[in-house]
Coordinates of C-alpha atoms (C1' of nucleotides) in Angstrom, one line a residue:
Chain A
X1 CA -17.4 25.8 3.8
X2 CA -20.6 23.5 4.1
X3 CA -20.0 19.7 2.9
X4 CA -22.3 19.8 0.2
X5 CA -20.2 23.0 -1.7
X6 CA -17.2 21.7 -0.7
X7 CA -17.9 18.3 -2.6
X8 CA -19.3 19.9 -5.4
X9 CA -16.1 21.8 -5.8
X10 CA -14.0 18.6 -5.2
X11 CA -15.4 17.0 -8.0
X12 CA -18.9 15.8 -8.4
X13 CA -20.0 18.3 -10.8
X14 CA -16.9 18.4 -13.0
X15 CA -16.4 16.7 -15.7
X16 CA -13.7 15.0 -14.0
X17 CA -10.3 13.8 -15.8
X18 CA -7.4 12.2 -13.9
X19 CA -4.4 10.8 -15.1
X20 CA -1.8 8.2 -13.7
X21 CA 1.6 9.9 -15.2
X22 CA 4.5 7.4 -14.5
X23 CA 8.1 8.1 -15.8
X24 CA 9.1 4.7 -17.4
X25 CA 12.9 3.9 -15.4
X26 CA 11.7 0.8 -14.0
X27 CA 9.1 -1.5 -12.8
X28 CA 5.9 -0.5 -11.4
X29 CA 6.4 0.9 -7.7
X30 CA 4.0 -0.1 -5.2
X31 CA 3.8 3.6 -4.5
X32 CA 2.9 4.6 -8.3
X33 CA 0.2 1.4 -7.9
X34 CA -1.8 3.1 -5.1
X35 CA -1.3 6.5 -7.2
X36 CA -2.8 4.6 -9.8
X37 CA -5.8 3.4 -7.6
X38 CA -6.6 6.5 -6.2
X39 CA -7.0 8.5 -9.5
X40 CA -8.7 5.6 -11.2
X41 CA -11.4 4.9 -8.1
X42 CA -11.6 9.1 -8.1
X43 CA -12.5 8.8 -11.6
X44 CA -14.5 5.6 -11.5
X45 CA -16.6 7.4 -8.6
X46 CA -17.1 11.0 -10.6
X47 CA -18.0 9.0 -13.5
X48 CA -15.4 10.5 -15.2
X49 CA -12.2 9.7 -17.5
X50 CA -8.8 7.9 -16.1
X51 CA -6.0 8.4 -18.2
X52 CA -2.2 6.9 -18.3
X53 CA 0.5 8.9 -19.5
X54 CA 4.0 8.2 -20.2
X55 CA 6.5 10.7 -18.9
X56 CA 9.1 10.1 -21.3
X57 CA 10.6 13.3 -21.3
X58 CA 14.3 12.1 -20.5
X59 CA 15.3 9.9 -23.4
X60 CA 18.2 8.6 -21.6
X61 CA 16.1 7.0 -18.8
X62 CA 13.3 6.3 -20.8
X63 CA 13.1 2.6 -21.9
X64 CA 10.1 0.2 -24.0
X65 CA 10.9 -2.6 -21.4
X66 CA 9.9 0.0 -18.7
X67 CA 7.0 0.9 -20.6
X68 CA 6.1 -2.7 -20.8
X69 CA 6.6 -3.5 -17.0
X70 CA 4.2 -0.7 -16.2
X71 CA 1.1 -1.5 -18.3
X72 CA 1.8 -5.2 -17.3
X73 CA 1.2 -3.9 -13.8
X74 CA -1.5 -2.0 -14.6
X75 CA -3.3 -4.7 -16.6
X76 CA -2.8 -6.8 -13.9
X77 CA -4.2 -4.3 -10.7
X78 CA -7.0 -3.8 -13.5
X79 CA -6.5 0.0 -13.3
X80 CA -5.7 0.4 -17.0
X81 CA -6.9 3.1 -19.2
X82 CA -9.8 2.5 -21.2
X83 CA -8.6 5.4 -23.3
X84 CA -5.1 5.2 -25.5
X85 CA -2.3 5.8 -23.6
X86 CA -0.4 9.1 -24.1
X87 CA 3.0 9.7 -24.4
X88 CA 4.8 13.0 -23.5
X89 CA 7.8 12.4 -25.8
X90 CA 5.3 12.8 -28.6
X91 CA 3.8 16.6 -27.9
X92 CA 7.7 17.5 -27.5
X93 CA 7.1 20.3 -30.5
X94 CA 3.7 21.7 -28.1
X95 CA 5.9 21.9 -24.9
X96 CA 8.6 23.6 -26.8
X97 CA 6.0 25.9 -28.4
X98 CA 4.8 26.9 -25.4
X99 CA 8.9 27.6 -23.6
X100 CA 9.1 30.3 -26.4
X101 CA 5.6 31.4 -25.8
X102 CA 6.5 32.0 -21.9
X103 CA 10.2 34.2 -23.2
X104 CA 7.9 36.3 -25.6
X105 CA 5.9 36.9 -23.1
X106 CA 8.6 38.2 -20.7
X107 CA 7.2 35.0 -18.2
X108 CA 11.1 33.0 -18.7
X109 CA 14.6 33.6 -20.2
X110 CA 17.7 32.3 -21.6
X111 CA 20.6 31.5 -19.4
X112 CA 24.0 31.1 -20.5
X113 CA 25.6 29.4 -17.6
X114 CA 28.1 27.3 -18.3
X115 CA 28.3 23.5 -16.2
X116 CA 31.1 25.2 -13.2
X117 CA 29.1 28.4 -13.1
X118 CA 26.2 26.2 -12.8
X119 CA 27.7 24.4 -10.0
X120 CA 28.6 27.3 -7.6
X121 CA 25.6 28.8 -7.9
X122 CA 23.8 25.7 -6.8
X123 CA 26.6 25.8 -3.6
X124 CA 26.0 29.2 -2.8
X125 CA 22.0 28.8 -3.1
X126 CA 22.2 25.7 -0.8
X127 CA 24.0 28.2 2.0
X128 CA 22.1 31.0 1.9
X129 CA 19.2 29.4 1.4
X130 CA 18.2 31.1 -1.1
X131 CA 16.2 29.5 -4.8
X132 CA 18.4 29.5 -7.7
X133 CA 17.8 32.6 -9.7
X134 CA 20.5 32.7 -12.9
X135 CA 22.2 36.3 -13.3
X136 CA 21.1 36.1 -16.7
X137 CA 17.4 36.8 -15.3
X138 CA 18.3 40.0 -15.4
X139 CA 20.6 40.6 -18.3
X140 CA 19.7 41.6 -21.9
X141 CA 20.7 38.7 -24.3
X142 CA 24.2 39.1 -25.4
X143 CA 25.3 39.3 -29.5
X144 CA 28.1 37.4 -28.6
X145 CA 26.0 35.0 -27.0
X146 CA 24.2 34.3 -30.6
X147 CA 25.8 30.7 -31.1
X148 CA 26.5 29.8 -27.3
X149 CA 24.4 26.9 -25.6
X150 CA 21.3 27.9 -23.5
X151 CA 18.8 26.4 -21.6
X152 CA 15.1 28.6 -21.0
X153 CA 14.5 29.3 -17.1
X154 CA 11.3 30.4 -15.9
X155 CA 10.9 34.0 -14.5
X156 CA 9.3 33.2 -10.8
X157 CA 7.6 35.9 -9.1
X158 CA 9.7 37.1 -6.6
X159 CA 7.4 38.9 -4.4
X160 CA 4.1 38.0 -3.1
X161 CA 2.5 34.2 -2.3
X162 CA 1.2 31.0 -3.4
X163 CA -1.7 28.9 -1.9
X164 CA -2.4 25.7 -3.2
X165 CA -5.9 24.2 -1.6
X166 CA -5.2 20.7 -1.3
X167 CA -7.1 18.3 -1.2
X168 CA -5.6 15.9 0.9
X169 CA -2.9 18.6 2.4
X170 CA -5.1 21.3 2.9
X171 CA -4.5 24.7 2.0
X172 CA -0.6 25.8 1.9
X173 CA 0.7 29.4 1.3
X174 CA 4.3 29.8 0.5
X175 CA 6.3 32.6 -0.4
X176 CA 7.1 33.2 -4.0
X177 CA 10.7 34.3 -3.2
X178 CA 11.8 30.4 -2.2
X179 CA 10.9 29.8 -5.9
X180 CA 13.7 29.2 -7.9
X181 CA 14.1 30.2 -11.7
X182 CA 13.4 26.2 -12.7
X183 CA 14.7 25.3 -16.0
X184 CA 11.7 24.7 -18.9
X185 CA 13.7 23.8 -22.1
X186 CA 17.3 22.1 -22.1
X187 CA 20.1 23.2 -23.9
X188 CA 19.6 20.3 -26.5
X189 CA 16.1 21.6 -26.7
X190 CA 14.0 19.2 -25.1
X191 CA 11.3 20.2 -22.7
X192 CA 11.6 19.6 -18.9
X193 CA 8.9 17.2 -16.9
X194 CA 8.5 20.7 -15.1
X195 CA 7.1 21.8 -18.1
X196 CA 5.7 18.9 -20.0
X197 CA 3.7 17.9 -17.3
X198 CA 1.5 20.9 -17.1
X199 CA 1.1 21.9 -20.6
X200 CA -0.1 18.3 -21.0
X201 CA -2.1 18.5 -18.2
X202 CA -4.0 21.3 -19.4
X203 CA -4.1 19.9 -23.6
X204 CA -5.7 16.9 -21.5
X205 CA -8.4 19.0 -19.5
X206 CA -7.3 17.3 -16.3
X207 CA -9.3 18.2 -13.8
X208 CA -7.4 16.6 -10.4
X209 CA -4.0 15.9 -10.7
X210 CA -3.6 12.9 -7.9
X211 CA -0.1 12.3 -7.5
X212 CA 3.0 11.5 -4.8
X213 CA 3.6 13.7 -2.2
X214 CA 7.0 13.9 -3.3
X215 CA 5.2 16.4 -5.6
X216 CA 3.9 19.0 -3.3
X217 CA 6.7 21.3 -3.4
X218 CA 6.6 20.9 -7.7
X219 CA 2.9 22.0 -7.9
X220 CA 4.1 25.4 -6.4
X221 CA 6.6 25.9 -8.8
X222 CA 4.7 24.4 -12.0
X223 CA 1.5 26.6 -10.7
X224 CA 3.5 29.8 -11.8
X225 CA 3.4 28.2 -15.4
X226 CA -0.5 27.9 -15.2
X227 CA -0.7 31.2 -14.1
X228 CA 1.5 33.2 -16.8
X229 CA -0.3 31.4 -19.1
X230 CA -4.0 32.0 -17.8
X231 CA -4.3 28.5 -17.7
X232 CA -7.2 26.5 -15.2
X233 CA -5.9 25.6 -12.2
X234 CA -6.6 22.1 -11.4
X235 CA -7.2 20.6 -8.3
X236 CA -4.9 19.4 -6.7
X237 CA -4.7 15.7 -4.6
X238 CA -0.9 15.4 -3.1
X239 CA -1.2 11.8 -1.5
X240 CA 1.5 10.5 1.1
X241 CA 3.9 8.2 0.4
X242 CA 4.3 4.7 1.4
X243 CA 7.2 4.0 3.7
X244 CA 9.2 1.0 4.9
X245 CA 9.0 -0.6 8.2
X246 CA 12.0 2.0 9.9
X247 CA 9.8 4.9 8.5
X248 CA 11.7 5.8 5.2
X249 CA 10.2 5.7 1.9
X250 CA 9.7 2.4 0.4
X251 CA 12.9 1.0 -1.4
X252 CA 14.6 -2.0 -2.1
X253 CA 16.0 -2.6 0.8
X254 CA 12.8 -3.1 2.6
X255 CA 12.0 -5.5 0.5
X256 CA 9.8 -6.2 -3.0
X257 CA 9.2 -2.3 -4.1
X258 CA 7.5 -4.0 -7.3
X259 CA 4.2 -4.6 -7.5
X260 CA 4.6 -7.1 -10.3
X261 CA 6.8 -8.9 -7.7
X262 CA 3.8 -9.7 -5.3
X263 CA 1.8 -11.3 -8.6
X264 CA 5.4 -13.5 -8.7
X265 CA 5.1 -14.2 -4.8
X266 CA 2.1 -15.3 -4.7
X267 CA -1.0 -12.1 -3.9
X268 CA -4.0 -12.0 -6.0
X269 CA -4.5 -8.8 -7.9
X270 CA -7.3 -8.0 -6.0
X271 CA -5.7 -8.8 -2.5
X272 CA -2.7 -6.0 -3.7
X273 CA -5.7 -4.1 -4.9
X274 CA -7.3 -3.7 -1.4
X275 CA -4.3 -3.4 0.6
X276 CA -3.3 -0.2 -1.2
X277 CA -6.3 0.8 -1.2
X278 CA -6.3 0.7 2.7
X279 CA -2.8 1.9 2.8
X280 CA -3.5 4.9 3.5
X281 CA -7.7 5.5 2.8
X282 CA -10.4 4.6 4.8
X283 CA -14.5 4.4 4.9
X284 CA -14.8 4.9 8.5
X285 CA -14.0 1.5 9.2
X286 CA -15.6 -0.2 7.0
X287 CA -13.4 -2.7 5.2
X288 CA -13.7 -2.5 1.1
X289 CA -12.3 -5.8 -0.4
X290 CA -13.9 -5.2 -4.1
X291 CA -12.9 -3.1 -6.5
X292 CA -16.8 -1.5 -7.9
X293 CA -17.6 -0.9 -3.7
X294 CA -14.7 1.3 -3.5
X295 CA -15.7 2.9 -6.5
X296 CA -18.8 3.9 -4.8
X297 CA -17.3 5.2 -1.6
X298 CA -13.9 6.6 -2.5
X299 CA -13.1 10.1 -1.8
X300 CA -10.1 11.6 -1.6
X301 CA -11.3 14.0 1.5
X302 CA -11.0 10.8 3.5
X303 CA -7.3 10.3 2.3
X304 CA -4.8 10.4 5.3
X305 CA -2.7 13.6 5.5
X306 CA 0.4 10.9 7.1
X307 CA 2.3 8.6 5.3
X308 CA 1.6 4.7 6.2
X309 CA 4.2 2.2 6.8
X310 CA 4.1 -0.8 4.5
X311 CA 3.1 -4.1 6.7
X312 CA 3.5 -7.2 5.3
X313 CA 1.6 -9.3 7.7
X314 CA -1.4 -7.6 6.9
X315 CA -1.2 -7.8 3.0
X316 CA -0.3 -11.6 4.0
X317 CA -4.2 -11.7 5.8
X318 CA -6.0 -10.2 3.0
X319 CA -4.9 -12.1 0.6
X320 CA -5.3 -15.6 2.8
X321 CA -8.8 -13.6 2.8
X322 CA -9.2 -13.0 -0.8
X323 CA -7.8 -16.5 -1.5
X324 CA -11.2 -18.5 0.6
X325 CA -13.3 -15.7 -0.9
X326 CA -12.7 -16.5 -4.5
X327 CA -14.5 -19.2 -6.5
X328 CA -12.4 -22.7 -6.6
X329 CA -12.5 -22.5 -10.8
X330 CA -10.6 -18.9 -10.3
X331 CA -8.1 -20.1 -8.1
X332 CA -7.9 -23.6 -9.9
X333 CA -6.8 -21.9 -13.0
X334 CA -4.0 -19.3 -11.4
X335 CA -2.6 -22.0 -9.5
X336 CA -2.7 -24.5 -13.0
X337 CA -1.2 -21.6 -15.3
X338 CA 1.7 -20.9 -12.8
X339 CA 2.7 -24.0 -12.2
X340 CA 2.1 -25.1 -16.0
X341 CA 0.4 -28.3 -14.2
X342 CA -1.2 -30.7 -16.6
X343 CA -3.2 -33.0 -14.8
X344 CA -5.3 -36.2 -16.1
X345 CA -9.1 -35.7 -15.5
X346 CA -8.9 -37.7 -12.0
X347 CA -6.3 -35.5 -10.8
X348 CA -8.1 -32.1 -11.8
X349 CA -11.3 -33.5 -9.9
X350 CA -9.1 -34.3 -6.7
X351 CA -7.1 -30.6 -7.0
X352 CA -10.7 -29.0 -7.6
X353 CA -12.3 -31.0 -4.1
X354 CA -9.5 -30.3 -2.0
X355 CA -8.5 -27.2 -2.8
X356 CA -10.7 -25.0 -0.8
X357 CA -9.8 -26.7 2.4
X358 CA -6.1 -26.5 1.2
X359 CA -6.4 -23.1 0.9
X360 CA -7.3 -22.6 4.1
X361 CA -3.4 -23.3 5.0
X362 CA -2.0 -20.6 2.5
X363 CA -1.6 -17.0 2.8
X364 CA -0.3 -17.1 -0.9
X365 CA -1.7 -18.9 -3.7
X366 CA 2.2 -20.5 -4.7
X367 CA 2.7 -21.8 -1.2
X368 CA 0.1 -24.9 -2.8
X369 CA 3.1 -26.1 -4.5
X370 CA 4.5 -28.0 -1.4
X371 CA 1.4 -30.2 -1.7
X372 CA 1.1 -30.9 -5.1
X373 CA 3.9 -34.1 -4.6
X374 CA 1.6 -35.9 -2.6
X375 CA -1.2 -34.8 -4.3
X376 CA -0.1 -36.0 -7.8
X377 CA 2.8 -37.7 -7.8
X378 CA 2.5 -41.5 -9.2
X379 CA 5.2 -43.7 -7.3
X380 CA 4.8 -40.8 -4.2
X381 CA 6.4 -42.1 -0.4
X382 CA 7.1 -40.8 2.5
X383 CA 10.7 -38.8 2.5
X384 CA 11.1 -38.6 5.7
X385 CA 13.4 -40.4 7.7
X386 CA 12.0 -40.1 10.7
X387 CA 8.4 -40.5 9.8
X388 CA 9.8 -43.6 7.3
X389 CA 10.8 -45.3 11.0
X390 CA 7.5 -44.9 12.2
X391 CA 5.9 -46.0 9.1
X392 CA 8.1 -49.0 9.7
X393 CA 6.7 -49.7 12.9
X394 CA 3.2 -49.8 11.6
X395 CA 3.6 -51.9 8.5
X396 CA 0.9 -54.1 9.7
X397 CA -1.4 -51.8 11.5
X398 CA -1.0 -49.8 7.6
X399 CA -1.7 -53.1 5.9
X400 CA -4.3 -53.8 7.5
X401 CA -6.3 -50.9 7.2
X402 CA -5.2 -51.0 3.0
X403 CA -6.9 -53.7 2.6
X404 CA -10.1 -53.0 4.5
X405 CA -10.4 -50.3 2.6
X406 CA -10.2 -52.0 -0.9
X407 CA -12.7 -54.1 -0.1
X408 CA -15.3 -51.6 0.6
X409 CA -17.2 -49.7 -1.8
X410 CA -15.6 -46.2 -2.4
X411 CA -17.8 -43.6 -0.4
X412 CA -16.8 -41.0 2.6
X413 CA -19.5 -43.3 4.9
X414 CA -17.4 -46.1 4.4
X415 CA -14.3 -44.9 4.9
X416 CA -15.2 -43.1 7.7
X417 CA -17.1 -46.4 8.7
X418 CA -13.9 -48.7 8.2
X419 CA -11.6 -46.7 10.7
X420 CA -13.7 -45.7 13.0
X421 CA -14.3 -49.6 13.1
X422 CA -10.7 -50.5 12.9
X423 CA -10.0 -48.5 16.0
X424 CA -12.6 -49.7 18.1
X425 CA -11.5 -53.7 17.4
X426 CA -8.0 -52.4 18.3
X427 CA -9.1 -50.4 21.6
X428 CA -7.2 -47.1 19.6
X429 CA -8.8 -43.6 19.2
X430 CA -8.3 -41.9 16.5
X431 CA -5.2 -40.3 17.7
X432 CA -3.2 -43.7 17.3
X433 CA -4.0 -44.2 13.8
X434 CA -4.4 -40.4 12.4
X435 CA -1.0 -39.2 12.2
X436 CA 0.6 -42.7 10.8
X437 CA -1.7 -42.7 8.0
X438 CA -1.2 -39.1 7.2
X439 CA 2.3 -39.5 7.3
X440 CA 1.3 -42.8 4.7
X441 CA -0.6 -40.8 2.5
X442 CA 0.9 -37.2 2.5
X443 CA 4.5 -37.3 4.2
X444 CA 3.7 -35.0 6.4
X445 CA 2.0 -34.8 10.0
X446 CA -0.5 -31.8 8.5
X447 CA -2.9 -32.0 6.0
X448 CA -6.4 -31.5 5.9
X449 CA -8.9 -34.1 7.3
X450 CA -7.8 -37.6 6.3
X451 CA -11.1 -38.8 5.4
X452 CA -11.8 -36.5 2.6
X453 CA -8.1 -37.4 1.4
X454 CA -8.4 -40.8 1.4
X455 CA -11.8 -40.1 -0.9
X456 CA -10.5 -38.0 -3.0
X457 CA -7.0 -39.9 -3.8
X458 CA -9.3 -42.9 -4.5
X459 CA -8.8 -46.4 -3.4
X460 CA -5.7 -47.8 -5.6
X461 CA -3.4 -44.8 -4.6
X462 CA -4.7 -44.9 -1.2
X463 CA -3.8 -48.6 -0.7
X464 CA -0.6 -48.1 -2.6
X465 CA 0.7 -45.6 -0.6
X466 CA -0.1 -47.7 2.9
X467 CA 1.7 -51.4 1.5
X468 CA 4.6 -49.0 0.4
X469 CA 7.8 -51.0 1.9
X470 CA 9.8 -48.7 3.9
Chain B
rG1 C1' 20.9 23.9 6.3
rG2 C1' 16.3 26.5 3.5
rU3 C1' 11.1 25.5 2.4
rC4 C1' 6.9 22.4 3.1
rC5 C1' 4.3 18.3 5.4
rC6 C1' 3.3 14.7 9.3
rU7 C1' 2.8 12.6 14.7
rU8 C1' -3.8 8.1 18.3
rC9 C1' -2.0 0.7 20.5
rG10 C1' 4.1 -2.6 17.3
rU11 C1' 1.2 -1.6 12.2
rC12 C1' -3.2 0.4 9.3
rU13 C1' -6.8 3.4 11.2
rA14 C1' -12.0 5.4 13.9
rA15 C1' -13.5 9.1 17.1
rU16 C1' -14.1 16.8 13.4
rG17 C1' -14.9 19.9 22.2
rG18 C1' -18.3 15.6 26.3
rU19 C1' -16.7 7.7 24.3
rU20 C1' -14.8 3.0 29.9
rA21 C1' -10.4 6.4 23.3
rG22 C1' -13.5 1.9 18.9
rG23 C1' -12.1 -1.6 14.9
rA24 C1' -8.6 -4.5 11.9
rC25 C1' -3.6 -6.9 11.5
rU26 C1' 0.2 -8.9 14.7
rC27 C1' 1.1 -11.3 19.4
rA28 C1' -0.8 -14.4 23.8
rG29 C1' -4.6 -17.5 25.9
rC30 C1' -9.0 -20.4 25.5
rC31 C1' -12.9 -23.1 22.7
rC32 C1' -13.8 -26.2 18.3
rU33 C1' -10.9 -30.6 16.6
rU34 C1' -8.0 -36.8 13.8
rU35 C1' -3.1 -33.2 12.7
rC36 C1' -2.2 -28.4 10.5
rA37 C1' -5.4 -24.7 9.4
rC38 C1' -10.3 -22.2 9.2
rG39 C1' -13.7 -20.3 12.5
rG40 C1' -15.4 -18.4 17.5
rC41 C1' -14.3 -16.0 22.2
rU42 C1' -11.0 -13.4 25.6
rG43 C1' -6.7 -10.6 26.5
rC44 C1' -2.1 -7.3 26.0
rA45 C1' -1.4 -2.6 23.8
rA46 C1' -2.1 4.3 21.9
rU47 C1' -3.7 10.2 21.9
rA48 C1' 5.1 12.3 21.3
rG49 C1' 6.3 16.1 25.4
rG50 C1' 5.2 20.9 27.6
rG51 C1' 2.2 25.1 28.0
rG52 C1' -2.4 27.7 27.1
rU53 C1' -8.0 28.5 25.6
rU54 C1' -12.4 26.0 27.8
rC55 C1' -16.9 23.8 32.8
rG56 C1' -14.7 20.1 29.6
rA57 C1' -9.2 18.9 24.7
rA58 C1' -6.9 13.2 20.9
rU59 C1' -9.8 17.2 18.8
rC60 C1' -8.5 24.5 18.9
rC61 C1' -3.8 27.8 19.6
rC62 C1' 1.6 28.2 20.9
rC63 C1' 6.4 26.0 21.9
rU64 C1' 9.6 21.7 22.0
rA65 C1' 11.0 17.0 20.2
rG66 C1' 10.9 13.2 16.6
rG67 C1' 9.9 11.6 11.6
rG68 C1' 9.3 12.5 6.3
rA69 C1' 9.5 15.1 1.5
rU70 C1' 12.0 18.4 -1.5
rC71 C1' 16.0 21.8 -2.9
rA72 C1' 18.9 18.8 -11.1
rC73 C1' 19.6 20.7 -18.1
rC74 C1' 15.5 13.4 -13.1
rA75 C1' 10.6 12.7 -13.1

RNA sequence: GGUCCCUUCGUCUAAUGGUUAGGACUCAGCCCUUUCACGGCUGCAAUAGGGGUUCGAAUCCCCUAGGGAUCACCA
């Protein structure tokens, strides 16, 4: 097929729809995040319409705090709906309209099986090998039957084949006969995802369904739904799933599976943003760290057909990345909200200065808290007891320096000035004195150039901090 | 086990019959340097295996091996 059709068909001249469709057990998975992406940038980039909807078809899973978790994920990736949110629970009465429209039809039927019968079946399917197909396909409905429970099964077509053109997957024929009779409505009458999902798939005109790949062998079975119905087929976009380090899919035990949890560790939205993004999709090489480029070059052609293992390190370098890219007022006020820091207006100046070359030492944003006690603390000293001996040592050499440096007028010439002239009286380099009066100022041996911290922590603290007694 | 999918450096990937198989992350080394970083440079490292097709294969075909997904009145 020549590129030009084949994208037309893909997408560009469709009205396109997409919808993000989690079911609301949990927190947001990282997995349903990069789902999220890919149908929103599809959208974005087709000028089309992204939609989120709930699927709360299982009451007893279903729960508001889940509901909650997940648009706080969104909100925070920015790949929220600008449309209202649906909720599948709500077109219950459609979904259970269209079940009885499928058994008038002569498309599904009822099925008496009881829990046990249930049960063998399901062993003897799993040996043979063959789909679950109830006896009651076949049987006329019973009068004694009248007030016994059923559920409504779906009448596959047992002959012939299914191809589904994926997107990502390519095109995939399988036989009909592996399809089992799913069931559509529960006994206590309440409409299956199997079900739901496509009826509000097509009630929402969705043109690409962009989902797991966990879903691949579903879109065979719920395509028999679509068809009985003389319903449009959409397009389908099965994307692979993210896996841990030893190859499995992602779960807890390889770590955070929450995206939420990497806002609590730390990554910037737009950091997690990218690193999905990349998990997985690519334009050729070139490395897309904003969200409106992608927009421009996504396409779902380029997806990779193989699962990607979730690395760490690399989310860790995009986001040190992200972190020197943003502007210092951004940064300033993530790092000030999360750490509820009020500072007086000298200290907001001295976060402000140093904080670009500070983050320069992070790879996530929270990592700045092991500075902020020699950066704010009033009666700050050195903890350490090693450092404390050496600080001993040098009382004078400290002193000295202290009070060179309150005499001078406060500028980074002077200071700059005052050592480089205090080493050269002593016959030191820089090397002698550096470490001591880092050690002085910040407790530690690292920090960033000692000149602009002197500056910035102004003369009184500065001198303080070197005629502390140890 | 049935069905379906996948397999290029450790990781994410590029190369859609002709490249010394490229980049990024990690790791190592060097440079810069008042420390730690940042940055710059260099290096290590891959076409799962076996058969075909072809002048020529990472690329097309077949087999094998490995990995994954799925097989609910969950979604």
């Amino acid at each position: 097929m020549p590129n030009i059709l084949f994208n037309l068909l893909k997408g560009s001249n469709l009205n396109v729809v997409t919808r993000f469709a989690p079911s609301p057990t949990g927190h947001l998975h990282i997995g349903g995040a990069r789902t999220a992406i890919f149908n929103y940038l599809f959208a974005k980039k087709h000028s089309g319409k992204y939609l989120v909807r709930i699927e709360d078809t299982d009451k007893n899973r279903s729960s508001e705090e889940a509901i909650k978790a997940i648009h706080k994920g969104l909100n925070w990736l920015n790949v929220n709906s600008e449309h209202d949110v649906i909720y599948q629970s709500q077109n219950f009465n459609s979904h259970i309209k269209v079940a009885h429209e499928l058994l008038e039809k002569g498309h599904a039927y009822k099925c008496y099986l009881n829990s046990d019968e249930l049960e063998k079946l399901r062993k003897k399917s799993r040996e043979n090998g063959i789909p679950i197909k109830s006896p009651w396909r076949n049987k006329k409905e019973l009068y004694d039957n009248k007030n016994r429970e059923f559920v409504i099964r779906l009448k596959m077509p047992s002959d012939g084949t299914t191809t589904i053109d994926d997107i990502v997957q390519g095109k995939v024929t399988v036989k009909n006969e592996i399809l089992d009779d799913m069931v559509i409505l529960r006994s206590d009458n309440t409409p299956t995802y199997m079900l739901s999902s496509v009826v509000d798939d097509n009630d929402m005109r969705i043109t690409h369904v962009i989902r797991g790949d966990d879903h691949f062998n579903n879109a065979f079975r719920q395509i028999q739904i679509i068809k009985f119905l003389n319903w449009n087929i959409p397009y389908y976009a099965h994307i692979p799933l993210i896996h841990g380090t030893d190859g499995a899919k992602l779960s807890k035990r390889h770590g955070a599976t929450s995206l939420f949890d990497y806002h609590d560790l730390g990554y910037t939205s737009d950091a997690m943003f990218s690193y999905l993004l990349q998990l997985g999709w690519t334009a050729k090489n070139y490395e897309v760290f904003c969200i409106d480029k992608a927009a421009k070059l996504f396409a779902l052609e380029n997806v990779s057909k193989s699962p990607a293992k979730f690395d760490i390190k690399k989310l860790n370098n995009i986001n040190a990345k992200n972190l020197k890219s943003m502007k210092t007022s951004d940064i300033y006020k993530l790092v000030i909200d999360r750490f509820k820091l009020s500072l007086n207006n000298e200290e907001q100046k001295r976060f402000k200065s140093l904080l670009p070359e500070l983050l320069k030492r992070v790879q996530v944003y929270t990592d700045l808290e092991f500075e902020f006690d020699w950066l704010f603390q009033k009666n700050f000293f050195c903890k350490d007891k090693n450092y404390q001996l050496i600080l001993q040592k040098n009382n004078l050499m400290l002193k000295e320096i202290g009070s060179q440096l309150k005499a001078c007028e406060w500028s980074v010439d002077n200071i700059k000035h005052i050592l480089n002239q205090y080493i050269q009286d002593k016959s030191l380099t820089f090397k002698d004195i550096g470490p001591i009066l880092r050690m002085a100022l910040t407790g530690k041996t690292n920090s960033p150039d000692l000149i602009s911290i002197i500056y910035e922590l102004g003369c009184t603290i500065t001198v303080n901090r070197l005629n502390y007694k140890y």
